């Protein structure tokens, strides 16, 4: 186990030193946020009801936090917690109940500011590291960011390469201030074409202005908006099960940044990706791309929220919790009599599992569960785990195997390996691909 933690911390250090936050939200949210319990009683806000956020910012682990009043949310799914459970001074010093803006400093001029989270409240700025307020803070904004006004609306960091120099963009009304973190030069630009942003986020090297429950993607240097915006944030940055009726499910499901639950191709060559209550199917005419449908249309015994799906011997296996459903693939899918059965009885492993796949005609099932991958011989009776290998990723959402190798899905990204063996042996992260852009053919 020790070496695994060591590998993990190297991985963490590595990913933090890169411009791209390579640890995704979901993964970390599951490790940090969802289990946090607040001792206070408070009226829980539901972000699926359409919230105008005060601020959105990643923390030092790349987990995206959403802030509204005294509430905050960790990652793209899960319930609200109280702001003061993590950032208590924000409340104590001001009793104001909301922040104006926040951002994470990943590319500071002063290395000691690396990965600090800056919160802006009225005319003050608070700097946090690992949820602790830095000594000397809060300070006047004018001292730390000279030339930047008080009562801001939003802030987002923009590294060199995406901006001309390492910068922070501050938003107030329709005025945008580019603050060069090294020279401290400030350039004000009136971007009146952009809605007034109440929060701003950099996500997968793209820049998003949030206004109302909508967002608009913009270019961080020119402010230009390309594509049809605004879009509803609940479709792309949140997992809102009841939301989306009447909107274009295909567009939403293809372009969502929320993690996939499962992905597979069946023996007839049909490819499916599962997320929440929907699945995406790659059209037989590939150029027509992916289309979304409710899962219950095709697998009526399954409402949604599957854990893993794989195909074997003309059957499609759907794993949900401690149960496995086996469907005969034909023109449609028919549940085989006697199913669902318990995962333990059918495959000799306990749930919940994260992902499962079979490569081609091999009879070996690979099951990913936490930080391990298990091999199960599907020809054996009874079936059971015959091999276990530790994995490099802390959390895998889905995985599939095809003629070109194994694809491993983690948050909004996927990673490609030539074989299951190379995947389990790998101790470095290969080049990440973006699911929405490179797999599902979305343009953002
Ligand atoms: C945006 O902010 C400007 C001030 O910079 C203000 O005049 C304008 O009314 C605001 N627009 C909206 C739609 O609130
Ligand atoms: C959100 O965008 C839609 C159009 O896509 C627009 O009709 C609506 O007024 C916007 N709402 C807010 C609160 O910005």
PDB file of N, CA and C in Angstrom, residues 54-55 90 94 96 98-105 117-127 139-142 144-145 148-156 168-170:
ATOM      1  N   UNK A  54     -21.860  33.175  -6.673  1.00  0.00           N
ATOM      2  CA  UNK A  54     -21.029  34.337  -6.342  1.00  0.00           C
ATOM      3  C   UNK A  54     -19.627  34.153  -6.908  1.00  0.00           C
ATOM      4  N   UNK A  55     -19.138  32.916  -6.844  1.00  0.00           N
ATOM      5  CA  UNK A  55     -17.771  32.642  -7.286  1.00  0.00           C
ATOM      6  C   UNK A  55     -17.647  31.157  -7.596  1.00  0.00           C
ATOM      7  N   UNK A  90     -13.885  33.704   6.495  1.00  0.00           N
ATOM      8  CA  UNK A  90     -14.670  34.514   5.563  1.00  0.00           C
ATOM      9  C   UNK A  90     -15.945  34.978   6.251  1.00  0.00           C
ATOM     10  N   UNK A  94     -16.402  39.072   8.374  1.00  0.00           N
ATOM     11  CA  UNK A  94     -17.303  39.985   7.673  1.00  0.00           C
ATOM     12  C   UNK A  94     -18.777  39.817   7.976  1.00  0.00           C
ATOM     13  N   UNK A  96     -20.857  38.689   6.307  1.00  0.00           N
ATOM     14  CA  UNK A  96     -21.589  39.221   5.175  1.00  0.00           C
ATOM     15  C   UNK A  96     -22.326  38.136   4.440  1.00  0.00           C
ATOM     16  N   UNK A  98     -21.518  36.332   1.872  1.00  0.00           N
ATOM     17  CA  UNK A  98     -21.183  35.950   0.501  1.00  0.00           C
ATOM     18  C   UNK A  98     -19.826  36.489   0.096  1.00  0.00           C
ATOM     19  N   UNK A  99     -19.184  35.814  -0.853  1.00  0.00           N
ATOM     20  CA  UNK A  99     -17.925  36.311  -1.398  1.00  0.00           C
ATOM     21  C   UNK A  99     -18.231  36.969  -2.743  1.00  0.00           C
ATOM     22  N   UNK A 100     -17.379  37.896  -3.161  1.00  0.00           N
ATOM     23  CA  UNK A 100     -17.590  38.558  -4.456  1.00  0.00           C
ATOM     24  C   UNK A 100     -16.970  37.754  -5.590  1.00  0.00           C
ATOM     25  N   UNK A 101     -15.771  37.220  -5.321  1.00  0.00           N
ATOM     26  CA  UNK A 101     -15.027  36.548  -6.391  1.00  0.00           C
ATOM     27  C   UNK A 101     -13.962  35.668  -5.747  1.00  0.00           C
ATOM     28  N   UNK A 102     -13.466  34.704  -6.509  1.00  0.00           N
ATOM     29  CA  UNK A 102     -12.412  33.828  -5.993  1.00  0.00           C
ATOM     30  C   UNK A 102     -11.648  33.228  -7.161  1.00  0.00           C
ATOM     31  N   UNK A 103     -10.361  32.963  -6.949  1.00  0.00           N
ATOM     32  CA  UNK A 103      -9.603  32.224  -7.965  1.00  0.00           C
ATOM     33  C   UNK A 103      -8.441  31.511  -7.292  1.00  0.00           C
ATOM     34  N   UNK A 104      -7.888  30.533  -7.986  1.00  0.00           N
ATOM     35  CA  UNK A 104      -6.711  29.836  -7.492  1.00  0.00           C
ATOM     36  C   UNK A 104      -5.489  30.351  -8.237  1.00  0.00           C
ATOM     37  N   UNK A 105      -4.444  30.673  -7.490  1.00  0.00           N
ATOM     38  CA  UNK A 105      -3.199  31.171  -8.087  1.00  0.00           C
ATOM     39  C   UNK A 105      -2.286  29.975  -8.360  1.00  0.00           C
ATOM     40  N   UNK A 117      -5.667  29.995  -2.702  1.00  0.00           N
ATOM     41  CA  UNK A 117      -6.979  30.423  -3.189  1.00  0.00           C
ATOM     42  C   UNK A 117      -7.224  31.809  -2.634  1.00  0.00           C
ATOM     43  N   UNK A 118      -7.514  32.734  -3.524  1.00  0.00           N
ATOM     44  CA  UNK A 118      -7.798  34.104  -3.112  1.00  0.00           C
ATOM     45  C   UNK A 118      -9.304  34.351  -3.171  1.00  0.00           C
ATOM     46  N   UNK A 119      -9.824  34.856  -2.060  1.00  0.00           N
ATOM     47  CA  UNK A 119     -11.234  35.234  -2.006  1.00  0.00           C
ATOM     48  C   UNK A 119     -11.319  36.744  -1.893  1.00  0.00           C
ATOM     49  N   UNK A 120     -12.296  37.318  -2.566  1.00  0.00           N
ATOM     50  CA  UNK A 120     -12.488  38.767  -2.536  1.00  0.00           C
ATOM     51  C   UNK A 120     -13.830  39.073  -1.888  1.00  0.00           C
ATOM     52  N   UNK A 121     -13.764  39.930  -0.861  1.00  0.00           N
ATOM     53  CA  UNK A 121     -14.969  40.347  -0.155  1.00  0.00           C
ATOM     54  C   UNK A 121     -14.896  41.855  -0.004  1.00  0.00           C
ATOM     55  N   UNK A 122     -15.821  42.553  -0.572  1.00  0.00           N
ATOM     56  CA  UNK A 122     -15.809  44.018  -0.526  1.00  0.00           C
ATOM     57  C   UNK A 122     -14.433  44.536  -0.961  1.00  0.00           C
ATOM     58  N   UNK A 123     -13.703  45.203  -0.015  1.00  0.00           N
ATOM     59  CA  UNK A 123     -12.394  45.739  -0.416  1.00  0.00           C
ATOM     60  C   UNK A 123     -11.239  44.884   0.105  1.00  0.00           C
ATOM     61  N   UNK A 124     -11.558  43.678   0.580  1.00  0.00           N
ATOM     62  CA  UNK A 124     -10.525  42.826   1.185  1.00  0.00           C
ATOM     63  C   UNK A 124     -10.255  41.576   0.353  1.00  0.00           C
ATOM     64  N   UNK A 125      -9.019  41.092   0.491  1.00  0.00           N
ATOM     65  CA  UNK A 125      -8.681  39.819  -0.132  1.00  0.00           C
ATOM     66  C   UNK A 125      -8.151  38.873   0.946  1.00  0.00           C
ATOM     67  N   UNK A 126      -8.582  37.629   0.872  1.00  0.00           N
ATOM     68  CA  UNK A 126      -8.181  36.571   1.799  1.00  0.00           C
ATOM     69  C   UNK A 126      -7.396  35.541   0.997  1.00  0.00           C
ATOM     70  N   UNK A 127      -6.260  35.107   1.526  1.00  0.00           N
ATOM     71  CA  UNK A 127      -5.485  34.074   0.837  1.00  0.00           C
ATOM     72  C   UNK A 127      -5.474  32.815   1.691  1.00  0.00           C
ATOM     73  N   UNK A 139      -6.142  41.297   3.597  1.00  0.00           N
ATOM     74  CA  UNK A 139      -5.442  42.545   3.288  1.00  0.00           C
ATOM     75  C   UNK A 139      -6.329  43.358   2.344  1.00  0.00           C
ATOM     76  N   UNK A 140      -6.069  44.670   2.245  1.00  0.00           N
ATOM     77  CA  UNK A 140      -6.821  45.449   1.251  1.00  0.00           C
ATOM     78  C   UNK A 140      -6.479  44.957  -0.168  1.00  0.00           C
ATOM     79  N   UNK A 141      -7.479  44.893  -1.023  1.00  0.00           N
ATOM     80  CA  UNK A 141      -7.234  44.475  -2.412  1.00  0.00           C
ATOM     81  C   UNK A 141      -6.179  45.381  -3.043  1.00  0.00           C
ATOM     82  N   UNK A 142      -6.252  46.671  -2.718  1.00  0.00           N
ATOM     83  CA  UNK A 142      -5.344  47.642  -3.348  1.00  0.00           C
ATOM     84  C   UNK A 142      -3.880  47.367  -3.000  1.00  0.00           C
ATOM     85  N   UNK A 144      -2.566  44.137  -2.431  1.00  0.00           N
ATOM     86  CA  UNK A 144      -2.118  42.891  -3.067  1.00  0.00           C
ATOM     87  C   UNK A 144      -2.278  42.956  -4.579  1.00  0.00           C
ATOM     88  N   UNK A 145      -3.344  43.573  -5.033  1.00  0.00           N
ATOM     89  CA  UNK A 145      -3.606  43.687  -6.468  1.00  0.00           C
ATOM     90  C   UNK A 145      -3.840  45.160  -6.796  1.00  0.00           C
ATOM     91  N   UNK A 148      -6.776  47.186  -8.923  1.00  0.00           N
ATOM     92  CA  UNK A 148      -8.002  46.385  -9.049  1.00  0.00           C
ATOM     93  C   UNK A 148      -9.058  46.946  -8.097  1.00  0.00           C
ATOM     94  N   UNK A 149     -10.254  47.203  -8.606  1.00  0.00           N
ATOM     95  CA  UNK A 149     -11.284  47.831  -7.773  1.00  0.00           C
ATOM     96  C   UNK A 149     -11.843  46.889  -6.701  1.00  0.00           C
ATOM     97  N   UNK A 150     -12.523  47.460  -5.722  1.00  0.00           N
ATOM     98  CA  UNK A 150     -13.193  46.638  -4.716  1.00  0.00           C
ATOM     99  C   UNK A 150     -14.589  46.257  -5.230  1.00  0.00           C
ATOM    100  N   UNK A 151     -15.305  45.478  -4.468  1.00  0.00           N
ATOM    101  CA  UNK A 151     -16.644  45.005  -4.842  1.00  0.00           C
ATOM    102  C   UNK A 151     -16.633  44.380  -6.240  1.00  0.00           C
ATOM    103  N   UNK A 152     -15.762  43.391  -6.392  1.00  0.00           N
ATOM    104  CA  UNK A 152     -15.630  42.716  -7.690  1.00  0.00           C
ATOM    105  C   UNK A 152     -16.813  41.792  -7.949  1.00  0.00           C
ATOM    106  N   UNK A 153     -16.948  41.390  -9.210  1.00  0.00           N
ATOM    107  CA  UNK A 153     -17.979  40.397  -9.544  1.00  0.00           C
ATOM    108  C   UNK A 153     -17.387  38.998  -9.740  1.00  0.00           C
ATOM    109  N   UNK A 154     -16.180  38.936 -10.320  1.00  0.00           N
ATOM    110  CA  UNK A 154     -15.622  37.629 -10.667  1.00  0.00           C
ATOM    111  C   UNK A 154     -14.125  37.749 -10.884  1.00  0.00           C
ATOM    112  N   UNK A 155     -13.427  36.616 -10.829  1.00  0.00           N
ATOM    113  CA  UNK A 155     -11.989  36.593 -11.087  1.00  0.00           C
ATOM    114  C   UNK A 155     -11.615  35.216 -11.606  1.00  0.00           C
ATOM    115  N   UNK A 156     -10.621  35.171 -12.484  1.00  0.00           N
ATOM    116  CA  UNK A 156     -10.143  33.880 -12.987  1.00  0.00           C
ATOM    117  C   UNK A 156      -8.677  34.025 -13.389  1.00  0.00           C
ATOM    118  N   UNK A 168      -4.271  37.528 -14.037  1.00  0.00           N
ATOM    119  CA  UNK A 168      -5.572  37.249 -13.439  1.00  0.00           C
ATOM    120  C   UNK A 168      -6.558  38.214 -14.101  1.00  0.00           C
ATOM    121  N   UNK A 169      -7.704  37.702 -14.505  1.00  0.00           N
ATOM    122  CA  UNK A 169      -8.749  38.551 -15.072  1.00  0.00           C
ATOM    123  C   UNK A 169      -9.750  38.853 -13.959  1.00  0.00           C
ATOM    124  N   UNK A 170      -9.982  40.129 -13.736  1.00  0.00           N
ATOM    125  CA  UNK A 170     -10.984  40.553 -12.748  1.00  0.00           C
ATOM    126  C   UNK A 170     -12.162  41.171 -13.484  1.00  0.00           C
TER     127      UNK A 170
END
